[in-house]
Short mmCIF file of C-alpha atoms in Angstrom, two decimals:
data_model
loop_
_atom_site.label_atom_id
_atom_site.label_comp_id
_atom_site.label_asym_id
_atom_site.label_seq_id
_atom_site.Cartn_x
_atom_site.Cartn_y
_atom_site.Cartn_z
CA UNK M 14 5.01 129.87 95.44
CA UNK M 15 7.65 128.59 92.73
CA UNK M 16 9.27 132.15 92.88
CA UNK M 17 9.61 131.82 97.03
CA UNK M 18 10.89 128.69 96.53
CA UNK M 19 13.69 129.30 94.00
CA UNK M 20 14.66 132.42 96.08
CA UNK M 21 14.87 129.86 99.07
CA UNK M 22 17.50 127.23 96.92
CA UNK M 23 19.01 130.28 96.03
CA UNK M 24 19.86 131.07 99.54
CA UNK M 25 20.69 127.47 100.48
CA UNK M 26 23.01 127.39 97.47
CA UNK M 27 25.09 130.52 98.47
CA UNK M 28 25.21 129.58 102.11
CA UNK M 29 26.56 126.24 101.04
CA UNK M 30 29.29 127.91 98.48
CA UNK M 31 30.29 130.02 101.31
CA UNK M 32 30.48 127.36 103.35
CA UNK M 33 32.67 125.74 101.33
CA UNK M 34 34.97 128.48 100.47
CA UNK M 35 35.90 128.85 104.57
CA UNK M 36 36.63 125.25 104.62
CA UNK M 37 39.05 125.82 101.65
CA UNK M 38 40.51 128.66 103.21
CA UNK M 39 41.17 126.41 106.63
CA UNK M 40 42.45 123.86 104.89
CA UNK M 41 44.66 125.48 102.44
CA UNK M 42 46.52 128.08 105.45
CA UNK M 43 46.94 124.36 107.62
CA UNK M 44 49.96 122.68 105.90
CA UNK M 45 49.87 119.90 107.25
CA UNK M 46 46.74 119.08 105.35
CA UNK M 47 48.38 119.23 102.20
CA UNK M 48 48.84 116.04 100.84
CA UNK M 49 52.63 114.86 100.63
CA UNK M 50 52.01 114.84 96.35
CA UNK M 51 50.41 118.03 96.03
CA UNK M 52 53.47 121.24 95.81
CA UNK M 53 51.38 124.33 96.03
CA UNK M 54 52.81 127.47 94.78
CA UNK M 55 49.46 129.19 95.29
CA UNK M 56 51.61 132.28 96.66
CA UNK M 57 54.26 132.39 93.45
CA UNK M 58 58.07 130.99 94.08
CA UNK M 59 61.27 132.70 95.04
CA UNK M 60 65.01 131.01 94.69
CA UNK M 61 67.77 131.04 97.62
CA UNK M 62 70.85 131.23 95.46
CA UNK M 63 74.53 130.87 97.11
CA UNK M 64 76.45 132.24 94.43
CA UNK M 65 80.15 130.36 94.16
CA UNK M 66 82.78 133.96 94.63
CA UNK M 67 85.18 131.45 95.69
CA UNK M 68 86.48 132.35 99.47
CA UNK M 69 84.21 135.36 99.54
CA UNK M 70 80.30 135.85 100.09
CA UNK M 71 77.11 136.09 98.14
CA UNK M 72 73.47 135.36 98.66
CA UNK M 73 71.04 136.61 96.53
CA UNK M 74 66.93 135.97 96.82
CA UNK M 75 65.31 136.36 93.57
CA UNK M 76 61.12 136.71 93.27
CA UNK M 77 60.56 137.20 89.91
CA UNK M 78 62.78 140.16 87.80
CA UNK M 79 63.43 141.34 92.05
CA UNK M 80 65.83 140.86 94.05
CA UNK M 81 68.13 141.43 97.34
CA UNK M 82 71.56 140.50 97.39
CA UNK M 83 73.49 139.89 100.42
CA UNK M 84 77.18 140.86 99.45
CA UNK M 85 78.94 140.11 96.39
CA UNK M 86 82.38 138.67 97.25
CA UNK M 87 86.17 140.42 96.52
CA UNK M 88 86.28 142.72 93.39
CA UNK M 89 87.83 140.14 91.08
CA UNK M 90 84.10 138.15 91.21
CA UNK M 91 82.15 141.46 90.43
CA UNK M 92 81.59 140.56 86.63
CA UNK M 93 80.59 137.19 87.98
CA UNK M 94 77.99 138.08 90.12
CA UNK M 95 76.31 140.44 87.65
CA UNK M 96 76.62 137.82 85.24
CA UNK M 97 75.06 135.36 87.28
CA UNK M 98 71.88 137.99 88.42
CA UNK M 99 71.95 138.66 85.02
CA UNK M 100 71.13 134.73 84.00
CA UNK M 101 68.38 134.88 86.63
CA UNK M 102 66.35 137.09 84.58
CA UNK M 103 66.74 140.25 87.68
CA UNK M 104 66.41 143.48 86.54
CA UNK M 105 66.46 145.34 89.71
CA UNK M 106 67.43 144.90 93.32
CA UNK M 107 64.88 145.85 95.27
CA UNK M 108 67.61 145.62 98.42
CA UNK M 109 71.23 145.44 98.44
CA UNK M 110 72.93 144.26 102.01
CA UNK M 111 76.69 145.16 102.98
CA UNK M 112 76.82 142.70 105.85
CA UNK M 113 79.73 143.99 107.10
CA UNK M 114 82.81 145.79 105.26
CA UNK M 115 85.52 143.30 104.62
CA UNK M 116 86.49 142.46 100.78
CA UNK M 117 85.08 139.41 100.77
CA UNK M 118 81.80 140.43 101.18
CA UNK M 119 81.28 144.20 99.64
CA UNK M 120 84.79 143.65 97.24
CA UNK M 121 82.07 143.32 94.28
CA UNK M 122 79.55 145.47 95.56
CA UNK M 123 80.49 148.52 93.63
CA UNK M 124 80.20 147.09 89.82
CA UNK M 125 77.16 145.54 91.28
CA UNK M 126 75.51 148.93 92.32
CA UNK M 127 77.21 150.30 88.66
CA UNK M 128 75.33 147.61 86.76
CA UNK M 129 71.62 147.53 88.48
CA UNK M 130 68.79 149.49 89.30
CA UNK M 131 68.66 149.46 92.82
CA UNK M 132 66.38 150.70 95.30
CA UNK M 133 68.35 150.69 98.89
CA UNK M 134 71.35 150.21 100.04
CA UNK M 135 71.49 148.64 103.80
CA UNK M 136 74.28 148.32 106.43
CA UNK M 137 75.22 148.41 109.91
CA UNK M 138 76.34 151.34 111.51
CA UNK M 139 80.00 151.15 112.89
CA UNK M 140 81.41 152.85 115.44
CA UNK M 141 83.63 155.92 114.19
CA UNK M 142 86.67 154.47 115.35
CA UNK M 143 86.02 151.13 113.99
CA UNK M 144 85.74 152.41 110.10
CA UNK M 145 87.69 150.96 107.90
CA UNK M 146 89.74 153.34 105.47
CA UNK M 147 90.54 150.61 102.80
CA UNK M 148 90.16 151.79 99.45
CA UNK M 149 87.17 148.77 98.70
CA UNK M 150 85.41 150.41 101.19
CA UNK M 151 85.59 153.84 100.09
CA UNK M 152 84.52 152.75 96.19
CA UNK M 153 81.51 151.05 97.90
CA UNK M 154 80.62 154.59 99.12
CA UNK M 155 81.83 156.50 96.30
CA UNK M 156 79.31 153.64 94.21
CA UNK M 157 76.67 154.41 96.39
CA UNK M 158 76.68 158.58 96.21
CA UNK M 159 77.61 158.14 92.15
CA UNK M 160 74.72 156.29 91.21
CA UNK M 161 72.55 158.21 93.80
CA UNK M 162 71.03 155.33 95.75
CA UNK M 163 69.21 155.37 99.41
CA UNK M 164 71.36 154.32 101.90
CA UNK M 165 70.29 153.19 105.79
CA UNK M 166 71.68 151.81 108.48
CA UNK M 167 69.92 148.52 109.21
CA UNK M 168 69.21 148.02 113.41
CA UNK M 169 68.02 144.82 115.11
CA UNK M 170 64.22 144.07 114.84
CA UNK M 171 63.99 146.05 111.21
CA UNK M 172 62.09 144.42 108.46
CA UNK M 173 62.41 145.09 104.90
CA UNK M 174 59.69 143.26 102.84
CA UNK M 175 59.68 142.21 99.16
CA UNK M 176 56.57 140.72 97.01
CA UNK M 177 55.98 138.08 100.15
CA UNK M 178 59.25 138.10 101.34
CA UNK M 179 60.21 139.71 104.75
CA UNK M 180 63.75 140.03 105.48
CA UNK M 181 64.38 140.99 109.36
CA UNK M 182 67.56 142.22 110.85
CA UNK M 183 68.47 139.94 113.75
CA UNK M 184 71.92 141.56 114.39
CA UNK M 185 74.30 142.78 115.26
CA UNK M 186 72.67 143.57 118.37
CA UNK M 187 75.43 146.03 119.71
CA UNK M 188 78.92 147.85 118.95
CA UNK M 189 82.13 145.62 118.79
CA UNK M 190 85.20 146.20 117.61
CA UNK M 191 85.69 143.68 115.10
CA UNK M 192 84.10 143.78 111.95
CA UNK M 193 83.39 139.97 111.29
CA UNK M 194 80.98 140.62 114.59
CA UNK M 195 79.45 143.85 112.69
CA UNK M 196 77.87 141.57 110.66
CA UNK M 197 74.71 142.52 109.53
CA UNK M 198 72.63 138.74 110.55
CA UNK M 199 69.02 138.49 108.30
CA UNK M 200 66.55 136.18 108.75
CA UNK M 201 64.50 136.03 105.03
CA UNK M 202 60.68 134.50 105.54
CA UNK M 203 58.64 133.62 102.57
CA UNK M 204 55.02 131.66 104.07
CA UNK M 205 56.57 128.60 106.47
CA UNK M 206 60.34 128.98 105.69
CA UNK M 207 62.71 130.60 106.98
CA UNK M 208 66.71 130.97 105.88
CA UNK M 209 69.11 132.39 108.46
CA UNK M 210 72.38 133.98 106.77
CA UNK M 211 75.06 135.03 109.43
CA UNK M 212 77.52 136.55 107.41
CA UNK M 213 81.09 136.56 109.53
CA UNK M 214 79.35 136.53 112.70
CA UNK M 215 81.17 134.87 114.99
CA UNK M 216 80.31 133.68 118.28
CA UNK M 217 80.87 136.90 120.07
CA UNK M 218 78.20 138.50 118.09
CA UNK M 219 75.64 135.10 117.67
CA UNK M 220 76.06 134.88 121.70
CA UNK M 221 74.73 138.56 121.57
CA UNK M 222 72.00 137.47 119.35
CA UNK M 223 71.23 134.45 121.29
CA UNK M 224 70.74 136.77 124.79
CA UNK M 225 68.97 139.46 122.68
CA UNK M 226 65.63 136.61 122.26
CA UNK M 227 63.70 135.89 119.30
CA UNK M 228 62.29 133.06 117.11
CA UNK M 229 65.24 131.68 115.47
CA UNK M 230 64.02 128.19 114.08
CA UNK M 231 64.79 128.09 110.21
CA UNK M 232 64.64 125.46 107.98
CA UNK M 233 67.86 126.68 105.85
CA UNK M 234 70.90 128.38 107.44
CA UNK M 235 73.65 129.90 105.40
CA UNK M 236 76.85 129.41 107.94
CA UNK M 237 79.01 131.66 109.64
CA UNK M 238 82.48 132.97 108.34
CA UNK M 239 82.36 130.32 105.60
CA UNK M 240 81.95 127.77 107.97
CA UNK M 241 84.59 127.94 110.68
CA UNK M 242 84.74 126.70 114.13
CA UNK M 243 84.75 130.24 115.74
CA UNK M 244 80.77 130.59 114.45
CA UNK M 245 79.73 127.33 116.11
CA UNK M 246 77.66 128.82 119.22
CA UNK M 247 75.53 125.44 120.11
CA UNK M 248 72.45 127.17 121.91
CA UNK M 249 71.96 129.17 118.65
CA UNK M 250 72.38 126.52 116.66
CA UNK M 251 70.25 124.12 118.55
CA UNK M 252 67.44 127.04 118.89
CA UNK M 253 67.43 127.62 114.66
CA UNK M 254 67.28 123.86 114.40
CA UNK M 255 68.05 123.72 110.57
CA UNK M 256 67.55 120.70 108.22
CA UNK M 257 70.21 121.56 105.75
CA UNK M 258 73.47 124.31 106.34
CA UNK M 259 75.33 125.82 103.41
CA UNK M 260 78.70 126.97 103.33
CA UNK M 261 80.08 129.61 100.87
CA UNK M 262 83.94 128.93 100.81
CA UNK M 263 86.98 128.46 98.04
CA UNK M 264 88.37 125.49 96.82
CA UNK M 265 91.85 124.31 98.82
CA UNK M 266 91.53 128.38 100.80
CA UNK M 267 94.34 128.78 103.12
CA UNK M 268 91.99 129.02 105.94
CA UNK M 269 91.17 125.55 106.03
CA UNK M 270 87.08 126.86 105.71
CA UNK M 271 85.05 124.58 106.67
CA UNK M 272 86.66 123.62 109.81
CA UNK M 273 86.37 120.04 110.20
CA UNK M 274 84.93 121.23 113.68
CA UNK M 275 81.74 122.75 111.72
CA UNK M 276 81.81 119.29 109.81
CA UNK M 277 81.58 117.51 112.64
CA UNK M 278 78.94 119.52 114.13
CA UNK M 279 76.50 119.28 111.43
CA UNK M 280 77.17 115.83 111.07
CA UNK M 281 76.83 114.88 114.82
CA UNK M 282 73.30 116.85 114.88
CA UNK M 283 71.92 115.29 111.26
CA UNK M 284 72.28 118.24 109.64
CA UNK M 285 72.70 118.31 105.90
CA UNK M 286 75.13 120.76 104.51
CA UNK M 287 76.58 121.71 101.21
CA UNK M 288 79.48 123.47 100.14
CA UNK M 289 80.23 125.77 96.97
CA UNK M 290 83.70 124.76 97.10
CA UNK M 291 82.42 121.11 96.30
CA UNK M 292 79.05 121.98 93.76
CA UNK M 293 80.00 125.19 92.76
CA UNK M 294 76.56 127.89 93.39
CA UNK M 295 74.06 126.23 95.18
CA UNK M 296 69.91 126.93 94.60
CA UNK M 297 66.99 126.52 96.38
CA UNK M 298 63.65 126.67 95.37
CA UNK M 299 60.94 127.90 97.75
CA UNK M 300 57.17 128.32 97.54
CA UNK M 301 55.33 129.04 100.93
CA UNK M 302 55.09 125.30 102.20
CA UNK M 303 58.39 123.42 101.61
CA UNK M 304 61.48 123.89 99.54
CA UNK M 305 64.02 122.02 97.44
CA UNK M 306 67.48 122.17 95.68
CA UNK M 307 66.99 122.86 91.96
CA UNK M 308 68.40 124.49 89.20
CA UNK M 309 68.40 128.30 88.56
#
């Protein structure tokens, strides 16, 4: 008798524990039952970083010694983007995105792709007669074939994951002939949040984007052409629905980036927004439930 009925608590014991552990499951993949004072990085941590190339581009998402980076400004910031990957503790990049081939964006790619291990290249594919035949453009390639790295064109609807990170290709959804809308649009995901980086796109190509369908809603969005009015395409904006906008753009740039249109915008709509021209390279840390500005 006392064996059956220690085999019997045995069984009420391990029905209970199991009980338990689906409860905790529930509870934990519902966010909104986190409490406000609990920050849960049960899933790790990954950083957003806008790095400051003055009137140029650079994104980089770091998880870990990983990485992808998302341009790397004109040639003259090169050294300061591998310095600043460098300072991050990254060792290799996993991914490295061309948006789109204007100097501002791949200038620095080529020391970049000299100074890391990388594991893919990714751009869009241009039309023949829309190549560029600039000389950064042809070191970018000759970078690419001398330190023998994969190279793909990246199409709409593509995903390229990381560690917990996806990174899907949202555009450009079809062939124009301007480069600024070639721009290679990526939506990065890590558990609830979601950053939106258009490169140049402009509204030509976010219209396209727009038509083409999708979810859009993202809690970060990295602007358009360093925040001019000609990437302001309200439907697209309204449907990503961001709480905070950041704007990669030089100090005093002849362009007048940001337009106090895009300014206006944000600020019209409640949408916070920061600038490297003001705070110099801007950081974001993100675990699967929420995010926040912090240091590297």
């Amino acid at each position: 008798m006392a064996r059956k009925g220690k085999n019997s608590i045995s069984k009420v014991v391990a029905v209970a524990i199991v009980a338990l552990m689906v409860f905790l499951v529930g509870f934990l993949q519902d966010k909104d039952a986190i409490p406000e004072n609990v920050n849960p990085v049960s899933n790790g941590e990954i950083f957003l970083h806008i790095i400051d190339v003055g009137q140029g581009s650079s994104t980089l998402i770091q998880k870990g010694n990983e990485g992808i980076l998302i341009d790397a400004g004109e040639a003259d910031y090169a050294q300061t983007v591998i310095d600043y990957i460098n300072s991050c503790g990254i060792t290799n990049l996993s991914y490295v995105v061309a948006s789109h081939p204007h100097s501002d964006h791949i200038g620095g790619l080529p020391k970049v792709l000299d100074a890391f291990k990388v594991g893919e290249v990714l751009m869009p594919e241009i039309a023949e007669e829309n190549l560029p035949t600039t000389k950064v453009y042809e070191r970018f390639l000759d970078a690419i074939v001398n330190n023998d790295i994969s190279a793909s064109y990246c199409e709409v609807g593509d995903v390229y994951s990381l560690d917990g990170i996806s990174m899907e290709i949202l555009g450009p959804v079809k062939q124009i002939d301007d480069l600024n809308n070639m721009s290679a649009i990526c939506k990065v995901t890590y558990g609830e949040i979601d950053t939106i980086i258009l490169g140049d796109a402009e509204v030509k190509e976010i219209k396209s984007v727009y038509s083409n369908g999708g979810d859009f809603e993202s809690e970060i969005l990295v602007m358009g052409h360093h925040g001019s009015r000609t990437s302001i395409h309200d439907e697209f904006l309204k449907a990503v629905n961001p709480e905070v906008a950041l704007i990669s753009c030089g100090k005093d740039n002849s362009y007048g980036h940001p337009h106090k249109e895009t300014i206006s915008y944000l600020e019209t709509n409640g949408i916070d927004y920061l600038r490297t021209d003001e705070v110099g390279s801007i950081v974001y840390r993100l675990d699967i439930y929420g995010y926040e500005r912090t240091e590297k």
